[in-house]
């Protein structure tokens, strides 16, 4: 049986490893931009694997190159099947219409209710054509003052298609192959993680 990591491109596998190392070192940010065109499936796979690690009941750290979800506990099974009752929280524009401010306010109401689970919030697409200024400003408040145990993942076609206010408060991970300069993580020098 192939692991999810086997299904990922080298770039996506690198991004997953980066996120897991950040988590292991206590450096996981509360908001990331997953940038790249035509790679939503890989973005969702990385989000799912990270979600399993964040919510695993019997996390495996012993002898592993990186922390790993057990894959068999109730949370791992729910997340793998896409049936977890509390995470991830998806705000999607499947019909390519704007994400309304009401959807962001509903999200904030949901997040204000306590949860024992780590909640990943996926906004797709988070490009400025879909996440208008009003919706982005409402989301910005949540990112600046995050609820406990929340992680925002903003899916976009490019890091340049995110409003600057959101971009300045999020770390960017590139998912699709582009020029070599674009493949570098968009993080301050002190946030690069060593093996």
PDB file of N, CA and C in Angstrom, residues 35-122:
ATOM      1  N   UNK A  35       0.833  28.048  -2.697  1.00  0.00           N
ATOM      2  CA  UNK A  35       0.781  28.702  -4.000  1.00  0.00           C
ATOM      3  C   UNK A  35       1.143  27.749  -5.122  1.00  0.00           C
ATOM      4  N   UNK A  36       0.410  27.838  -6.215  1.00  0.00           N
ATOM      5  CA  UNK A  36       0.708  27.046  -7.398  1.00  0.00           C
ATOM      6  C   UNK A  36      -0.553  26.720  -8.168  1.00  0.00           C
ATOM      7  N   UNK A  37      -0.423  26.714  -9.473  1.00  0.00           N
ATOM      8  CA  UNK A  37      -1.568  26.413 -10.332  1.00  0.00           C
ATOM      9  C   UNK A  37      -1.648  24.920 -10.626  1.00  0.00           C
ATOM     10  N   UNK A  38      -2.864  24.458 -10.810  1.00  0.00           N
ATOM     11  CA  UNK A  38      -3.135  23.087 -11.247  1.00  0.00           C
ATOM     12  C   UNK A  38      -2.515  22.028 -10.339  1.00  0.00           C
ATOM     13  N   UNK A  39      -2.521  22.284  -9.032  1.00  0.00           N
ATOM     14  CA  UNK A  39      -1.967  21.298  -8.104  1.00  0.00           C
ATOM     15  C   UNK A  39      -2.795  21.226  -6.818  1.00  0.00           C
ATOM     16  N   UNK A  40      -4.099  21.525  -6.911  1.00  0.00           N
ATOM     17  CA  UNK A  40      -4.945  21.485  -5.718  1.00  0.00           C
ATOM     18  C   UNK A  40      -4.958  20.109  -5.067  1.00  0.00           C
ATOM     19  N   UNK A  41      -4.909  19.053  -5.869  1.00  0.00           N
ATOM     20  CA  UNK A  41      -4.932  17.704  -5.293  1.00  0.00           C
ATOM     21  C   UNK A  41      -3.740  17.501  -4.353  1.00  0.00           C
ATOM     22  N   UNK A  42      -2.575  17.956  -4.771  1.00  0.00           N
ATOM     23  CA  UNK A  42      -1.396  17.823  -3.912  1.00  0.00           C
ATOM     24  C   UNK A  42      -1.504  18.718  -2.686  1.00  0.00           C
ATOM     25  N   UNK A  43      -2.062  19.902  -2.842  1.00  0.00           N
ATOM     26  CA  UNK A  43      -2.250  20.790  -1.689  1.00  0.00           C
ATOM     27  C   UNK A  43      -3.158  20.119  -0.655  1.00  0.00           C
ATOM     28  N   UNK A  44      -4.257  19.518  -1.131  1.00  0.00           N
ATOM     29  CA  UNK A  44      -5.168  18.827  -0.212  1.00  0.00           C
ATOM     30  C   UNK A  44      -4.498  17.619   0.444  1.00  0.00           C
ATOM     31  N   UNK A  45      -3.661  16.883  -0.300  1.00  0.00           N
ATOM     32  CA  UNK A  45      -2.955  15.741   0.290  1.00  0.00           C
ATOM     33  C   UNK A  45      -2.014  16.195   1.407  1.00  0.00           C
ATOM     34  N   UNK A  46      -1.278  17.277   1.174  1.00  0.00           N
ATOM     35  CA  UNK A  46      -0.379  17.803   2.201  1.00  0.00           C
ATOM     36  C   UNK A  46      -1.188  18.266   3.409  1.00  0.00           C
ATOM     37  N   UNK A  47      -2.300  18.971   3.154  1.00  0.00           N
ATOM     38  CA  UNK A  47      -3.160  19.437   4.253  1.00  0.00           C
ATOM     39  C   UNK A  47      -3.696  18.250   5.051  1.00  0.00           C
ATOM     40  N   UNK A  48      -4.106  17.191   4.355  1.00  0.00           N
ATOM     41  CA  UNK A  48      -4.650  16.009   5.042  1.00  0.00           C
ATOM     42  C   UNK A  48      -3.598  15.338   5.909  1.00  0.00           C
ATOM     43  N   UNK A  49      -2.383  15.173   5.381  1.00  0.00           N
ATOM     44  CA  UNK A  49      -1.332  14.520   6.158  1.00  0.00           C
ATOM     45  C   UNK A  49      -0.951  15.365   7.374  1.00  0.00           C
ATOM     46  N   UNK A  50      -0.872  16.674   7.192  1.00  0.00           N
ATOM     47  CA  UNK A  50      -0.573  17.553   8.322  1.00  0.00           C
ATOM     48  C   UNK A  50      -1.699  17.499   9.347  1.00  0.00           C
ATOM     49  N   UNK A  51      -2.931  17.477   8.880  1.00  0.00           N
ATOM     50  CA  UNK A  51      -4.099  17.397   9.763  1.00  0.00           C
ATOM     51  C   UNK A  51      -4.063  16.115  10.593  1.00  0.00           C
ATOM     52  N   UNK A  52      -3.685  15.007   9.968  1.00  0.00           N
ATOM     53  CA  UNK A  52      -3.598  13.744  10.718  1.00  0.00           C
ATOM     54  C   UNK A  52      -2.556  13.850  11.827  1.00  0.00           C
ATOM     55  N   UNK A  53      -1.395  14.421  11.521  1.00  0.00           N
ATOM     56  CA  UNK A  53      -0.360  14.560  12.547  1.00  0.00           C
ATOM     57  C   UNK A  53      -0.842  15.464  13.675  1.00  0.00           C
ATOM     58  N   UNK A  54      -1.514  16.555  13.332  1.00  0.00           N
ATOM     59  CA  UNK A  54      -1.974  17.499  14.351  1.00  0.00           C
ATOM     60  C   UNK A  54      -3.042  16.903  15.266  1.00  0.00           C
ATOM     61  N   UNK A  55      -3.791  15.919  14.755  1.00  0.00           N
ATOM     62  CA  UNK A  55      -4.909  15.360  15.524  1.00  0.00           C
ATOM     63  C   UNK A  55      -4.732  13.902  15.923  1.00  0.00           C
ATOM     64  N   UNK A  56      -3.595  13.303  15.593  1.00  0.00           N
ATOM     65  CA  UNK A  56      -3.369  11.889  15.892  1.00  0.00           C
ATOM     66  C   UNK A  56      -3.391  11.646  17.405  1.00  0.00           C
ATOM     67  N   UNK A  57      -4.046  10.564  17.796  1.00  0.00           N
ATOM     68  CA  UNK A  57      -4.148  10.214  19.215  1.00  0.00           C
ATOM     69  C   UNK A  57      -2.897   9.503  19.726  1.00  0.00           C
ATOM     70  N   UNK A  58      -2.124   8.886  18.829  1.00  0.00           N
ATOM     71  CA  UNK A  58      -0.915   8.164  19.230  1.00  0.00           C
ATOM     72  C   UNK A  58       0.225   8.518  18.271  1.00  0.00           C
ATOM     73  N   UNK A  59       0.605   9.773  18.257  1.00  0.00           N
ATOM     74  CA  UNK A  59       1.631  10.290  17.360  1.00  0.00           C
ATOM     75  C   UNK A  59       2.935   9.521  17.525  1.00  0.00           C
ATOM     76  N   UNK A  60       3.555   9.173  16.403  1.00  0.00           N
ATOM     77  CA  UNK A  60       4.787   8.393  16.400  1.00  0.00           C
ATOM     78  C   UNK A  60       5.981   9.318  16.201  1.00  0.00           C
ATOM     79  N   UNK A  61       6.846   9.410  17.209  1.00  0.00           N
ATOM     80  CA  UNK A  61       8.077  10.199  17.104  1.00  0.00           C
ATOM     81  C   UNK A  61       9.301   9.312  17.203  1.00  0.00           C
ATOM     82  N   UNK A  62       9.165   8.122  17.727  1.00  0.00           N
ATOM     83  CA  UNK A  62      10.311   7.267  18.031  1.00  0.00           C
ATOM     84  C   UNK A  62      10.937   6.698  16.766  1.00  0.00           C
ATOM     85  N   UNK A  63      12.223   6.953  16.592  1.00  0.00           N
ATOM     86  CA  UNK A  63      12.980   6.345  15.512  1.00  0.00           C
ATOM     87  C   UNK A  63      12.618   6.813  14.124  1.00  0.00           C
ATOM     88  N   UNK A  64      11.714   7.737  14.013  1.00  0.00           N
ATOM     89  CA  UNK A  64      11.297   8.204  12.695  1.00  0.00           C
ATOM     90  C   UNK A  64      12.129   9.414  12.290  1.00  0.00           C
ATOM     91  N   UNK A  65      12.310   9.553  10.971  1.00  0.00           N
ATOM     92  CA  UNK A  65      13.016  10.723  10.443  1.00  0.00           C
ATOM     93  C   UNK A  65      12.217  11.987  10.741  1.00  0.00           C
ATOM     94  N   UNK A  66      10.910  11.853  10.750  1.00  0.00           N
ATOM     95  CA  UNK A  66      10.025  12.982  11.058  1.00  0.00           C
ATOM     96  C   UNK A  66       8.828  12.445  11.831  1.00  0.00           C
ATOM     97  N   UNK A  67       8.121  13.324  12.525  1.00  0.00           N
ATOM     98  CA  UNK A  67       6.941  12.878  13.255  1.00  0.00           C
ATOM     99  C   UNK A  67       5.922  12.343  12.258  1.00  0.00           C
ATOM    100  N   UNK A  68       5.168  11.351  12.693  1.00  0.00           N
ATOM    101  CA  UNK A  68       4.194  10.699  11.816  1.00  0.00           C
ATOM    102  C   UNK A  68       2.918  10.403  12.576  1.00  0.00           C
ATOM    103  N   UNK A  69       1.803  10.518  11.856  1.00  0.00           N
ATOM    104  CA  UNK A  69       0.536  10.075  12.416  1.00  0.00           C
ATOM    105  C   UNK A  69       0.519   8.551  12.416  1.00  0.00           C
ATOM    106  N   UNK A  70      -0.201   7.966  13.375  1.00  0.00           N
ATOM    107  CA  UNK A  70      -0.258   6.500  13.465  1.00  0.00           C
ATOM    108  C   UNK A  70      -1.026   5.895  12.293  1.00  0.00           C
ATOM    109  N   UNK A  71      -2.017   6.636  11.792  1.00  0.00           N
ATOM    110  CA  UNK A  71      -2.795   6.159  10.655  1.00  0.00           C
ATOM    111  C   UNK A  71      -3.935   5.228  11.015  1.00  0.00           C
ATOM    112  N   UNK A  72      -4.042   4.835  12.298  1.00  0.00           N
ATOM    113  CA  UNK A  72      -5.072   3.865  12.669  1.00  0.00           C
ATOM    114  C   UNK A  72      -6.029   4.355  13.757  1.00  0.00           C
ATOM    115  N   UNK A  73      -5.685   5.429  14.450  1.00  0.00           N
ATOM    116  CA  UNK A  73      -6.590   5.918  15.500  1.00  0.00           C
ATOM    117  C   UNK A  73      -7.861   6.493  14.866  1.00  0.00           C
ATOM    118  N   UNK A  74      -8.853   6.785  15.691  1.00  0.00           N
ATOM    119  CA  UNK A  74     -10.127   7.295  15.189  1.00  0.00           C
ATOM    120  C   UNK A  74      -9.960   8.596  14.401  1.00  0.00           C
ATOM    121  N   UNK A  75      -9.151   9.524  14.929  1.00  0.00           N
ATOM    122  CA  UNK A  75      -8.950  10.791  14.222  1.00  0.00           C
ATOM    123  C   UNK A  75      -8.287  10.588  12.865  1.00  0.00           C
ATOM    124  N   UNK A  76      -7.238   9.763  12.821  1.00  0.00           N
ATOM    125  CA  UNK A  76      -6.568   9.484  11.551  1.00  0.00           C
ATOM    126  C   UNK A  76      -7.532   8.855  10.546  1.00  0.00           C
ATOM    127  N   UNK A  77      -8.337   7.911  11.006  1.00  0.00           N
ATOM    128  CA  UNK A  77      -9.295   7.243  10.118  1.00  0.00           C
ATOM    129  C   UNK A  77     -10.334   8.232   9.582  1.00  0.00           C
ATOM    130  N   UNK A  78     -10.863   9.072  10.463  1.00  0.00           N
ATOM    131  CA  UNK A  78     -11.837  10.080  10.018  1.00  0.00           C
ATOM    132  C   UNK A  78     -11.230  11.035   9.000  1.00  0.00           C
ATOM    133  N   UNK A  79     -10.027  11.531   9.292  1.00  0.00           N
ATOM    134  CA  UNK A  79      -9.392  12.499   8.386  1.00  0.00           C
ATOM    135  C   UNK A  79      -9.070  11.840   7.054  1.00  0.00           C
ATOM    136  N   UNK A  80      -8.579  10.614   7.085  1.00  0.00           N
ATOM    137  CA  UNK A  80      -8.275   9.895   5.838  1.00  0.00           C
ATOM    138  C   UNK A  80      -9.538   9.719   4.993  1.00  0.00           C
ATOM    139  N   UNK A  81     -10.651   9.424   5.657  1.00  0.00           N
ATOM    140  CA  UNK A  81     -11.918   9.205   4.944  1.00  0.00           C
ATOM    141  C   UNK A  81     -12.640  10.511   4.595  1.00  0.00           C
ATOM    142  N   UNK A  82     -12.156  11.624   5.144  1.00  0.00           N
ATOM    143  CA  UNK A  82     -12.818  12.903   4.899  1.00  0.00           C
ATOM    144  C   UNK A  82     -14.112  13.063   5.662  1.00  0.00           C
ATOM    145  N   UNK A  83     -14.209  12.391   6.817  1.00  0.00           N
ATOM    146  CA  UNK A  83     -15.461  12.410   7.582  1.00  0.00           C
ATOM    147  C   UNK A  83     -15.289  12.951   9.005  1.00  0.00           C
ATOM    148  N   UNK A  84     -14.140  13.564   9.296  1.00  0.00           N
ATOM    149  CA  UNK A  84     -13.932  14.076  10.649  1.00  0.00           C
ATOM    150  C   UNK A  84     -14.973  15.144  10.952  1.00  0.00           C
ATOM    151  N   UNK A  85     -15.613  15.097  12.121  1.00  0.00           N
ATOM    152  CA  UNK A  85     -16.698  16.035  12.416  1.00  0.00           C
ATOM    153  C   UNK A  85     -16.233  17.472  12.673  1.00  0.00           C
ATOM    154  N   UNK A  86     -14.953  17.696  12.933  1.00  0.00           N
ATOM    155  CA  UNK A  86     -14.487  19.033  13.320  1.00  0.00           C
ATOM    156  C   UNK A  86     -13.368  19.618  12.451  1.00  0.00           C
ATOM    157  N   UNK A  87     -12.699  18.821  11.654  1.00  0.00           N
ATOM    158  CA  UNK A  87     -11.576  19.332  10.872  1.00  0.00           C
ATOM    159  C   UNK A  87     -11.378  18.478   9.631  1.00  0.00           C
ATOM    160  N   UNK A  88     -11.018  19.033   8.482  1.00  0.00           N
ATOM    161  CA  UNK A  88     -10.759  20.441   8.259  1.00  0.00           C
ATOM    162  C   UNK A  88     -12.064  21.212   8.064  1.00  0.00           C
ATOM    163  N   UNK A  89     -11.958  22.511   8.200  1.00  0.00           N
ATOM    164  CA  UNK A  89     -13.072  23.411   7.900  1.00  0.00           C
ATOM    165  C   UNK A  89     -12.773  24.017   6.538  1.00  0.00           C
ATOM    166  N   UNK A  90     -13.649  23.773   5.582  1.00  0.00           N
ATOM    167  CA  UNK A  90     -13.413  24.201   4.211  1.00  0.00           C
ATOM    168  C   UNK A  90     -14.279  25.391   3.846  1.00  0.00           C
ATOM    169  N   UNK A  91     -13.659  26.385   3.250  1.00  0.00           N
ATOM    170  CA  UNK A  91     -14.393  27.474   2.619  1.00  0.00           C
ATOM    171  C   UNK A  91     -13.921  27.464   1.181  1.00  0.00           C
ATOM    172  N   UNK A  92     -14.781  26.988   0.298  1.00  0.00           N
ATOM    173  CA  UNK A  92     -14.399  26.809  -1.094  1.00  0.00           C
ATOM    174  C   UNK A  92     -15.364  27.538  -2.011  1.00  0.00           C
ATOM    175  N   UNK A  93     -14.819  27.970  -3.133  1.00  0.00           N
ATOM    176  CA  UNK A  93     -15.630  28.554  -4.188  1.00  0.00           C
ATOM    177  C   UNK A  93     -15.542  27.619  -5.378  1.00  0.00           C
ATOM    178  N   UNK A  94     -16.323  26.574  -5.341  1.00  0.00           N
ATOM    179  CA  UNK A  94     -16.276  25.577  -6.406  1.00  0.00           C
ATOM    180  C   UNK A  94     -16.892  26.086  -7.703  1.00  0.00           C
ATOM    181  N   UNK A  95     -17.769  27.085  -7.598  1.00  0.00           N
ATOM    182  CA  UNK A  95     -18.408  27.635  -8.794  1.00  0.00           C
ATOM    183  C   UNK A  95     -17.722  28.913  -9.269  1.00  0.00           C
ATOM    184  N   UNK A  96     -16.528  29.178  -8.757  1.00  0.00           N
ATOM    185  CA  UNK A  96     -15.719  30.332  -9.139  1.00  0.00           C
ATOM    186  C   UNK A  96     -16.427  31.659  -8.919  1.00  0.00           C
ATOM    187  N   UNK A  97     -17.172  31.733  -7.838  1.00  0.00           N
ATOM    188  CA  UNK A  97     -17.771  32.981  -7.402  1.00  0.00           C
ATOM    189  C   UNK A  97     -17.038  33.449  -6.156  1.00  0.00           C
ATOM    190  N   UNK A  98     -17.236  34.692  -5.799  1.00  0.00           N
ATOM    191  CA  UNK A  98     -16.547  35.254  -4.634  1.00  0.00           C
ATOM    192  C   UNK A  98     -16.939  34.537  -3.357  1.00  0.00           C
ATOM    193  N   UNK A  99     -15.966  34.420  -2.476  1.00  0.00           N
ATOM    194  CA  UNK A  99     -16.229  33.911  -1.136  1.00  0.00           C
ATOM    195  C   UNK A  99     -16.802  35.072  -0.340  1.00  0.00           C
ATOM    196  N   UNK A 100     -17.981  34.910   0.143  1.00  0.00           N
ATOM    197  CA  UNK A 100     -18.712  35.997   0.798  1.00  0.00           C
ATOM    198  C   UNK A 100     -18.247  36.199   2.230  1.00  0.00           C
ATOM    199  N   UNK A 101     -18.408  37.413   2.700  1.00  0.00           N
ATOM    200  CA  UNK A 101     -18.046  37.746   4.068  1.00  0.00           C
ATOM    201  C   UNK A 101     -18.862  36.910   5.053  1.00  0.00           C
ATOM    202  N   UNK A 102     -20.083  36.544   4.677  1.00  0.00           N
ATOM    203  CA  UNK A 102     -20.925  35.709   5.555  1.00  0.00           C
ATOM    204  C   UNK A 102     -20.255  34.360   5.826  1.00  0.00           C
ATOM    205  N   UNK A 103     -19.574  33.803   4.823  1.00  0.00           N
ATOM    206  CA  UNK A 103     -18.880  32.519   5.024  1.00  0.00           C
ATOM    207  C   UNK A 103     -17.750  32.666   6.032  1.00  0.00           C
ATOM    208  N   UNK A 104     -17.049  33.789   5.992  1.00  0.00           N
ATOM    209  CA  UNK A 104     -15.957  34.031   6.937  1.00  0.00           C
ATOM    210  C   UNK A 104     -16.518  34.254   8.342  1.00  0.00           C
ATOM    211  N   UNK A 105     -17.624  34.977   8.440  1.00  0.00           N
ATOM    212  CA  UNK A 105     -18.240  35.217   9.755  1.00  0.00           C
ATOM    213  C   UNK A 105     -18.785  33.912  10.339  1.00  0.00           C
ATOM    214  N   UNK A 106     -19.359  33.052   9.491  1.00  0.00           N
ATOM    215  CA  UNK A 106     -19.807  31.738   9.959  1.00  0.00           C
ATOM    216  C   UNK A 106     -18.621  30.920  10.479  1.00  0.00           C
ATOM    217  N   UNK A 107     -17.504  31.005   9.775  1.00  0.00           N
ATOM    218  CA  UNK A 107     -16.290  30.330  10.210  1.00  0.00           C
ATOM    219  C   UNK A 107     -15.865  30.836  11.586  1.00  0.00           C
ATOM    220  N   UNK A 108     -15.866  32.145  11.768  1.00  0.00           N
ATOM    221  CA  UNK A 108     -15.468  32.723  13.054  1.00  0.00           C
ATOM    222  C   UNK A 108     -16.389  32.261  14.178  1.00  0.00           C
ATOM    223  N   UNK A 109     -17.674  32.144  13.897  1.00  0.00           N
ATOM    224  CA  UNK A 109     -18.619  31.644  14.897  1.00  0.00           C
ATOM    225  C   UNK A 109     -18.281  30.204  15.269  1.00  0.00           C
ATOM    226  N   UNK A 110     -17.991  29.390  14.263  1.00  0.00           N
ATOM    227  CA  UNK A 110     -17.623  27.995  14.508  1.00  0.00           C
ATOM    228  C   UNK A 110     -16.343  27.912  15.341  1.00  0.00           C
ATOM    229  N   UNK A 111     -15.358  28.730  14.986  1.00  0.00           N
ATOM    230  CA  UNK A 111     -14.078  28.691  15.699  1.00  0.00           C
ATOM    231  C   UNK A 111     -14.187  29.197  17.129  1.00  0.00           C
ATOM    232  N   UNK A 112     -15.172  30.042  17.390  1.00  0.00           N
ATOM    233  CA  UNK A 112     -15.330  30.574  18.754  1.00  0.00           C
ATOM    234  C   UNK A 112     -15.828  29.502  19.725  1.00  0.00           C
ATOM    235  N   UNK A 113     -16.356  28.399  19.189  1.00  0.00           N
ATOM    236  CA  UNK A 113     -16.797  27.290  20.027  1.00  0.00           C
ATOM    237  C   UNK A 113     -15.570  26.421  20.326  1.00  0.00           C
ATOM    238  N   UNK A 114     -15.368  26.109  21.576  1.00  0.00           N
ATOM    239  CA  UNK A 114     -14.166  25.361  21.945  1.00  0.00           C
ATOM    240  C   UNK A 114     -14.182  23.974  21.306  1.00  0.00           C
ATOM    241  N   UNK A 115     -12.993  23.469  21.085  1.00  0.00           N
ATOM    242  CA  UNK A 115     -12.844  22.149  20.486  1.00  0.00           C
ATOM    243  C   UNK A 115     -11.572  21.513  21.013  1.00  0.00           C
ATOM    244  N   UNK A 116     -11.611  20.225  21.220  1.00  0.00           N
ATOM    245  CA  UNK A 116     -10.404  19.517  21.644  1.00  0.00           C
ATOM    246  C   UNK A 116      -9.544  19.144  20.435  1.00  0.00           C
ATOM    247  N   UNK A 117     -10.059  19.390  19.231  1.00  0.00           N
ATOM    248  CA  UNK A 117      -9.335  19.054  18.009  1.00  0.00           C
ATOM    249  C   UNK A 117      -8.557  20.253  17.503  1.00  0.00           C
ATOM    250  N   UNK A 118      -7.461  19.985  16.799  1.00  0.00           N
ATOM    251  CA  UNK A 118      -6.729  21.017  16.091  1.00  0.00           C
ATOM    252  C   UNK A 118      -7.462  21.222  14.773  1.00  0.00           C
ATOM    253  N   UNK A 119      -7.870  22.441  14.501  1.00  0.00           N
ATOM    254  CA  UNK A 119      -8.683  22.691  13.315  1.00  0.00           C
ATOM    255  C   UNK A 119      -7.865  23.373  12.217  1.00  0.00           C
ATOM    256  N   UNK A 120      -7.877  22.752  11.055  1.00  0.00           N
ATOM    257  CA  UNK A 120      -7.266  23.338   9.870  1.00  0.00           C
ATOM    258  C   UNK A 120      -8.380  23.997   9.068  1.00  0.00           C
ATOM    259  N   UNK A 121      -8.156  25.250   8.693  1.00  0.00           N
ATOM    260  CA  UNK A 121      -9.111  25.997   7.884  1.00  0.00           C
ATOM    261  C   UNK A 121      -8.506  26.149   6.497  1.00  0.00           C
ATOM    262  N   UNK A 122      -9.179  25.615   5.492  1.00  0.00           N
ATOM    263  CA  UNK A 122      -8.707  25.711   4.113  1.00  0.00           C
ATOM    264  C   UNK A 122      -9.600  26.689   3.365  1.00  0.00           C
TER     265      UNK A 122
END
